Coordinates of C-alpha atoms in Angstrom, one line a residue:
X1 CA 131.0 75.9 -58.8
X2 CA 132.6 73.1 -57.0
X3 CA 132.8 72.8 -53.2
X4 CA 136.1 73.6 -51.6
X5 CA 138.0 70.6 -50.1
X6 CA 140.8 70.7 -47.6
X7 CA 144.0 68.7 -48.2
X8 CA 142.8 66.2 -45.7
X9 CA 139.9 65.4 -48.0
X10 CA 137.2 66.8 -45.7
X11 CA 134.6 68.9 -47.6
X12 CA 134.2 72.4 -46.3
X13 CA 130.9 73.5 -44.9
X14 CA 128.4 74.4 -47.6
X15 CA 127.7 78.1 -47.8
X16 CA 124.2 79.4 -47.2
X17 CA 122.1 79.6 -50.3
X18 CA 120.5 83.0 -49.5
X19 CA 122.3 86.3 -49.3
X20 CA 121.1 89.9 -49.8
X21 CA 121.2 91.4 -53.3
X22 CA 124.1 93.9 -53.4
X23 CA 121.7 96.7 -54.6
X24 CA 120.1 96.5 -51.2
X25 CA 122.9 98.8 -50.2
X26 CA 122.1 101.6 -52.6
X27 CA 120.0 104.7 -52.1
X28 CA 116.5 105.4 -53.5
X29 CA 117.7 107.8 -56.1
X30 CA 120.2 105.4 -57.6
X31 CA 117.7 102.6 -57.5
X32 CA 115.1 104.7 -59.3
X33 CA 117.7 105.5 -62.0
X34 CA 118.5 101.8 -62.5
X35 CA 114.8 100.9 -62.8
X36 CA 114.2 103.7 -65.2
X37 CA 117.2 102.9 -67.4
X38 CA 116.0 99.2 -67.7
X39 CA 112.4 100.1 -68.2
X40 CA 111.3 98.5 -64.9
X41 CA 111.9 95.1 -66.5
X42 CA 111.9 93.2 -63.2
X43 CA 110.9 89.5 -63.7
X44 CA 107.8 88.7 -61.7
X45 CA 109.7 86.1 -59.6
X46 CA 111.9 88.9 -58.4
X47 CA 109.2 91.4 -57.6
X48 CA 109.6 90.7 -53.9
X49 CA 113.3 91.4 -54.0
X50 CA 112.7 94.7 -55.9
X51 CA 110.2 95.6 -53.1
X52 CA 112.9 94.9 -50.5
X53 CA 115.4 97.0 -52.4
X54 CA 112.9 99.8 -52.7
X55 CA 112.5 99.8 -48.9
X56 CA 116.2 99.4 -48.0
X57 CA 117.2 102.0 -50.5
X58 CA 114.8 104.5 -48.9
X59 CA 116.2 103.6 -45.5
X60 CA 119.8 104.0 -46.8
X61 CA 119.0 107.5 -48.1
X62 CA 117.5 108.5 -44.7
X63 CA 120.5 107.1 -42.8
X64 CA 122.9 108.9 -45.1
X65 CA 121.1 112.2 -44.2
X66 CA 121.4 111.2 -40.5
X67 CA 125.1 110.4 -40.9
X68 CA 125.8 113.7 -42.7
X69 CA 123.9 115.6 -40.0
X70 CA 125.8 113.9 -37.2
X71 CA 129.3 113.7 -38.7
X72 CA 129.4 115.7 -41.9
X73 CA 131.7 118.4 -40.7
X74 CA 134.1 116.0 -39.0
X75 CA 134.0 113.8 -42.1
X76 CA 134.9 116.7 -44.3
X77 CA 138.0 117.4 -42.1
X78 CA 139.1 113.7 -42.2
X79 CA 142.4 113.5 -44.0
X80 CA 143.7 110.6 -46.1
X81 CA 146.9 110.5 -44.1
X82 CA 149.1 108.6 -46.5
X83 CA 148.7 108.0 -50.3
X84 CA 146.9 104.7 -50.8
X85 CA 148.4 101.4 -52.0
X86 CA 146.4 100.2 -55.0
X87 CA 146.2 96.5 -55.8
X88 CA 145.3 96.4 -59.5
X89 CA 144.9 93.7 -62.1
X90 CA 142.2 92.1 -64.2
X91 CA 139.4 90.1 -62.4
X92 CA 140.5 86.6 -61.4
X93 CA 144.2 87.3 -61.5
X94 CA 144.8 87.0 -57.7
X95 CA 144.0 90.6 -56.7
X96 CA 142.0 89.3 -53.7
X97 CA 144.8 87.1 -52.5
X98 CA 147.3 89.9 -52.8
X99 CA 144.8 92.2 -50.9
X100 CA 144.3 89.7 -48.2
X101 CA 148.1 89.3 -47.7
X102 CA 148.8 93.0 -47.5
X103 CA 146.1 93.7 -45.0
X104 CA 147.6 91.2 -42.6
X105 CA 150.0 94.0 -41.8
X106 CA 148.4 96.1 -39.0
X107 CA 149.8 99.3 -40.4
X108 CA 147.2 99.2 -43.2
X109 CA 143.5 100.0 -43.2
X110 CA 141.1 98.8 -45.9
X111 CA 137.5 99.0 -47.0
X112 CA 135.7 95.9 -45.7
X113 CA 132.7 94.1 -46.9
X114 CA 130.3 96.2 -44.8
X115 CA 131.8 99.5 -45.9
X116 CA 131.6 98.6 -49.6
X117 CA 128.0 97.2 -49.5
X118 CA 126.6 99.8 -47.1
X119 CA 128.5 102.9 -48.1
X120 CA 125.7 105.4 -47.4
X121 CA 125.8 105.0 -43.6
X122 CA 128.8 103.0 -42.7
X123 CA 129.9 105.3 -39.9
X124 CA 126.7 105.1 -37.8
X125 CA 125.7 101.4 -38.5
X126 CA 129.0 99.5 -38.7
X127 CA 129.1 98.3 -35.1
X128 CA 125.4 97.4 -35.0
X129 CA 125.5 95.2 -38.1
X130 CA 128.7 93.5 -37.2
X131 CA 127.4 92.7 -33.7
X132 CA 123.8 91.7 -34.4
X133 CA 123.3 91.1 -38.1
X134 CA 126.2 88.8 -39.2
X135 CA 123.5 86.5 -40.7
X136 CA 123.1 89.0 -43.5
X137 CA 126.8 88.7 -44.6
X138 CA 127.6 85.8 -47.1
X139 CA 130.0 83.2 -45.9
X140 CA 131.5 82.6 -49.3
X141 CA 132.0 84.6 -52.5
X142 CA 129.7 83.4 -55.2
X143 CA 132.3 82.9 -57.9
X144 CA 134.9 80.9 -55.9
X145 CA 135.5 79.3 -52.5
X146 CA 137.1 82.3 -50.7
X147 CA 135.6 83.4 -47.4
X148 CA 133.4 86.5 -47.1
X149 CA 132.0 88.4 -44.2
X150 CA 131.5 91.9 -42.8
X151 CA 135.2 92.3 -41.9
X152 CA 136.8 90.8 -45.0
X153 CA 138.4 93.2 -47.5
X154 CA 136.3 94.1 -50.5
X155 CA 136.4 96.0 -53.8
X156 CA 135.6 99.7 -53.4
X157 CA 134.0 99.6 -56.9
X158 CA 130.9 98.1 -55.3
X159 CA 130.7 101.1 -53.0
X160 CA 131.1 103.5 -55.9
X161 CA 128.3 101.8 -57.8
X162 CA 126.0 101.8 -54.8
X163 CA 126.7 105.5 -54.3
X164 CA 125.4 106.2 -57.8
X165 CA 128.6 106.6 -59.7
X166 CA 129.0 105.2 -63.3
X167 CA 130.2 101.6 -63.0
X168 CA 130.0 98.4 -65.0
X169 CA 128.9 96.7 -61.7
X170 CA 125.5 98.3 -61.9
X171 CA 124.8 96.2 -65.0
X172 CA 124.7 93.0 -62.8
X173 CA 121.1 93.9 -61.9
X174 CA 119.8 93.6 -65.5
X175 CA 122.5 91.6 -67.3
X176 CA 120.4 91.1 -70.5
X177 CA 120.1 94.9 -71.0
X178 CA 122.6 97.3 -72.6
X179 CA 125.2 98.8 -70.2
X180 CA 123.9 101.7 -68.2
X181 CA 127.2 103.6 -68.3
X182 CA 129.3 102.8 -71.4
X183 CA 132.8 103.9 -70.9
X184 CA 132.7 103.7 -67.1
X185 CA 135.4 101.0 -66.9
X186 CA 138.2 103.5 -67.8
X187 CA 136.0 106.6 -67.1
X188 CA 136.3 107.6 -70.7
X189 CA 132.6 107.8 -71.1
X190 CA 132.2 110.4 -68.3
X191 CA 131.6 114.1 -69.0
X192 CA 133.9 116.6 -67.2
X193 CA 131.2 117.2 -64.5
X194 CA 130.6 113.5 -64.1
X195 CA 134.3 112.9 -63.7
X196 CA 134.5 115.7 -61.0
X197 CA 131.6 114.0 -59.2
X198 CA 133.4 110.6 -59.5
X199 CA 136.5 112.0 -57.8
X200 CA 134.6 113.8 -55.1
X201 CA 132.5 110.8 -54.2
X202 CA 135.4 108.4 -54.3
X203 CA 137.4 110.7 -51.9
X204 CA 134.3 111.0 -49.7
X205 CA 134.0 107.2 -49.5
X206 CA 137.7 106.9 -48.6
X207 CA 137.2 109.4 -45.8
X208 CA 134.4 107.3 -44.4
X209 CA 136.8 104.3 -44.3
X210 CA 139.5 106.5 -42.7
X211 CA 137.1 108.1 -40.2
X212 CA 138.8 107.7 -36.8
X213 CA 141.3 105.2 -38.4
X214 CA 143.9 107.1 -40.4
X215 CA 146.2 104.1 -41.2
X216 CA 147.4 103.9 -44.8
X217 CA 144.7 102.5 -47.1
X218 CA 145.1 99.4 -49.3
X219 CA 142.5 99.5 -52.0
X220 CA 141.7 96.6 -54.4
X221 CA 139.5 97.0 -57.5
X222 CA 140.1 95.6 -61.0
X223 CA 138.5 98.6 -62.7
X224 CA 141.1 100.9 -61.2
X225 CA 143.7 99.2 -63.5
X226 CA 142.2 101.2 -66.3
X227 CA 142.0 104.5 -64.3
X228 CA 145.6 105.1 -63.3
X229 CA 145.9 108.7 -64.7
X230 CA 142.8 109.8 -62.7
X231 CA 144.0 108.0 -59.6
X232 CA 147.4 109.7 -59.9
X233 CA 145.8 113.1 -60.3
X234 CA 144.1 112.4 -56.9
X235 CA 147.0 110.7 -55.2
X236 CA 150.3 111.7 -57.0
X237 CA 152.4 109.6 -54.5
X238 CA 150.2 106.5 -54.5
X239 CA 151.7 103.0 -54.9
X240 CA 150.5 100.4 -57.4
X241 CA 151.1 96.7 -57.4
X242 CA 149.8 94.9 -60.5
X243 CA 149.2 91.2 -60.5
X244 CA 149.0 89.2 -63.7
X245 CA 147.9 85.6 -64.4
X246 CA 147.8 83.3 -67.4
X247 CA 145.0 84.8 -69.6
X248 CA 143.9 81.4 -70.7
X249 CA 143.0 80.7 -67.1
X250 CA 141.6 84.2 -66.5
X251 CA 139.2 84.0 -69.4
X252 CA 136.9 81.1 -68.3
X253 CA 137.2 82.2 -64.6
X254 CA 136.0 85.7 -65.5
X255 CA 133.2 84.3 -67.6
X256 CA 132.1 82.3 -64.5
X257 CA 132.5 85.4 -62.3
X258 CA 130.0 87.4 -64.3
X259 CA 127.6 84.6 -64.7
X260 CA 127.7 83.8 -61.0
X261 CA 127.2 87.4 -60.0
X262 CA 124.3 87.9 -62.5
X263 CA 122.6 84.8 -61.2
X264 CA 122.8 85.9 -57.6
X265 CA 122.1 89.6 -58.0
X266 CA 119.9 90.0 -61.0
X267 CA 116.2 91.1 -61.3
X268 CA 115.7 89.2 -64.5
X269 CA 116.6 85.7 -65.6
X270 CA 120.1 86.0 -67.1
X271 CA 120.6 84.4 -70.5
X272 CA 124.4 84.5 -70.4
X273 CA 124.4 86.0 -73.9
X274 CA 127.3 88.3 -74.6
X275 CA 129.3 87.4 -71.5
X276 CA 132.3 86.0 -73.4
X277 CA 132.4 89.1 -75.7
X278 CA 132.2 91.4 -72.6
X279 CA 135.2 89.6 -71.1
X280 CA 137.2 89.8 -74.3
X281 CA 136.4 93.5 -74.7
X282 CA 137.1 94.6 -71.1
X283 CA 140.4 92.7 -71.0
X284 CA 141.6 94.8 -73.9
X285 CA 140.4 98.1 -72.2
X286 CA 142.1 97.2 -69.0
X287 CA 145.5 96.3 -70.4
X288 CA 145.5 99.0 -73.1
X289 CA 144.8 101.7 -70.5
X290 CA 147.5 100.3 -68.2
X291 CA 150.1 100.2 -70.9
X292 CA 149.3 103.8 -71.8
X293 CA 149.8 104.8 -68.2
X294 CA 153.2 103.2 -67.6
X295 CA 155.2 106.4 -68.3
X296 CA 153.3 108.1 -65.5
X297 CA 154.6 105.9 -62.7
X298 CA 157.5 107.3 -60.7
X299 CA 160.3 105.0 -59.6
X300 CA 159.4 103.0 -56.5
X301 CA 155.6 103.5 -57.1
X302 CA 154.8 100.6 -59.4
X303 CA 155.5 96.9 -59.2
X304 CA 154.3 93.8 -61.0
X305 CA 153.9 90.2 -59.7
X306 CA 152.8 87.0 -61.3
X307 CA 150.1 85.0 -59.7
X308 CA 151.9 81.8 -60.3
X309 CA 154.9 83.0 -58.3
X310 CA 152.7 84.5 -55.6
X311 CA 151.0 81.2 -54.8
X312 CA 154.4 79.4 -54.8
X313 CA 156.0 81.7 -52.3
X314 CA 153.5 84.3 -51.0
X315 CA 155.6 85.6 -48.1
X316 CA 158.7 85.9 -50.3
X317 CA 156.8 87.6 -53.1
X318 CA 155.2 90.1 -50.7
X319 CA 158.6 90.9 -49.3
X320 CA 159.6 91.9 -52.9
X321 CA 156.5 94.0 -53.2
X322 CA 157.4 95.9 -50.0
X323 CA 160.9 96.5 -51.2
X324 CA 159.9 97.6 -54.7
X325 CA 157.3 100.0 -53.4
X326 CA 159.5 101.3 -50.7
X327 CA 157.1 100.2 -47.9
X328 CA 158.4 99.9 -44.4
X329 CA 157.4 97.2 -41.9
X330 CA 157.8 93.9 -43.7
X331 CA 159.8 92.3 -40.9
X332 CA 157.2 93.3 -38.4
X333 CA 154.4 91.9 -40.6
X334 CA 156.1 88.7 -41.6
X335 CA 154.9 86.5 -38.6
X336 CA 151.3 87.5 -39.3
X337 CA 151.7 86.8 -43.0
X338 CA 153.2 83.3 -42.2
X339 CA 150.2 82.6 -39.9
X340 CA 147.8 83.6 -42.7
X341 CA 149.5 81.4 -45.2
X342 CA 149.4 78.4 -42.9
X343 CA 145.7 79.0 -42.2
X344 CA 144.8 79.1 -45.9
X345 CA 147.1 76.4 -47.0
X346 CA 144.3 74.0 -47.9
X347 CA 142.5 76.4 -50.3
X348 CA 142.0 75.0 -53.8
X349 CA 141.0 77.2 -56.7
X350 CA 138.2 76.2 -59.1
X351 CA 139.2 74.7 -62.4
X352 CA 137.8 75.6 -65.8
X353 CA 138.4 74.2 -69.3
X354 CA 138.3 76.2 -72.6
X355 CA 137.7 74.9 -76.0
X356 CA 140.1 75.0 -78.9
X357 CA 138.0 77.7 -80.5
X358 CA 138.0 79.8 -77.4
X359 CA 141.8 79.4 -77.1
X360 CA 142.2 80.6 -80.7
X361 CA 140.0 83.6 -80.1
X362 CA 141.8 84.5 -76.9
X363 CA 145.1 84.4 -78.8
X364 CA 143.7 86.5 -81.6
X365 CA 142.4 89.2 -79.4
X366 CA 144.9 89.1 -76.5
X367 CA 148.0 87.6 -78.1
X368 CA 150.2 90.7 -77.6
X369 CA 149.3 90.8 -73.9
X370 CA 149.9 87.1 -73.5
X371 CA 153.4 87.4 -75.0
X372 CA 154.1 90.7 -73.1
X373 CA 153.8 88.9 -69.8
X374 CA 155.5 85.7 -70.9
X375 CA 152.5 83.4 -71.2
X376 CA 152.9 82.7 -74.9

């Protein structure tokens, strides 16, 4: 991973090397299930981290009980005032950029880094952590140069994994082992009772985010791209904005994503075996499920943007998103959007190369998607 460099040529400040493992935000029951599934295969050099997770997961479970005792009734009555806006798309297609742009509009609420990585007790500990424990929040994302921090927007999929729901993200802990929940990406591997629990827990998490802040939610999570039918069952009037990017750029960037995450959050030494196959396979799942779901979208509830156009004219493209999704307030939000674009103008993405053999395999497995979106 290269350091980010401003247009003036000045290197950005290097990120801290240490950051908490994301499983430090889970509960003791979920942690025990992860250990059991992977036969307690913690590498000795990570024993101390496993001990830390054992302690924090127990604390998280206790704090969840405290939160439920203090606010359970009020939380149950918390409404999701407006149907959410879902930012969907494969990993590394620009979903984070689009999410960041949308939440510049003060009419929107969103799950932040703290809520997604501490979902068991967010209501009762949010202010304390953000005031006194900023040191625990990473400054940069591990796979690229984008800023992180307690208040930055984050993927709700992390919260769902930490709350014990089936998720491919739980496999980051033991990347050399078979998936813990096959079929969790598009929810096809869930039993009817597991699917009901998934919906119930997802809604409960969204209520914790909306607790005493009932602004319309903007949610970003690449796995949701493969879950549109379930999301529409829960929120029939939800909006979806789908961002696409050149698959030949997406492939190496996603491979780097999973390798970076595994390196920083694993409990065994990752070999990297099978990562390219995982990316090729999950890309197909995401785009096949999305294509199947297209007939379900009502007019004014689905819009697609291209990453390449978004980075050329972010404010203009976002204006088209508002218009296509029948969202109000773009003119009021425009000055804040322009400020954000000016502040991030020096950001440079990482560059990755692919071999001729990889390019041929990408075209063989993803060729129809490449041509569908005009990248052929």
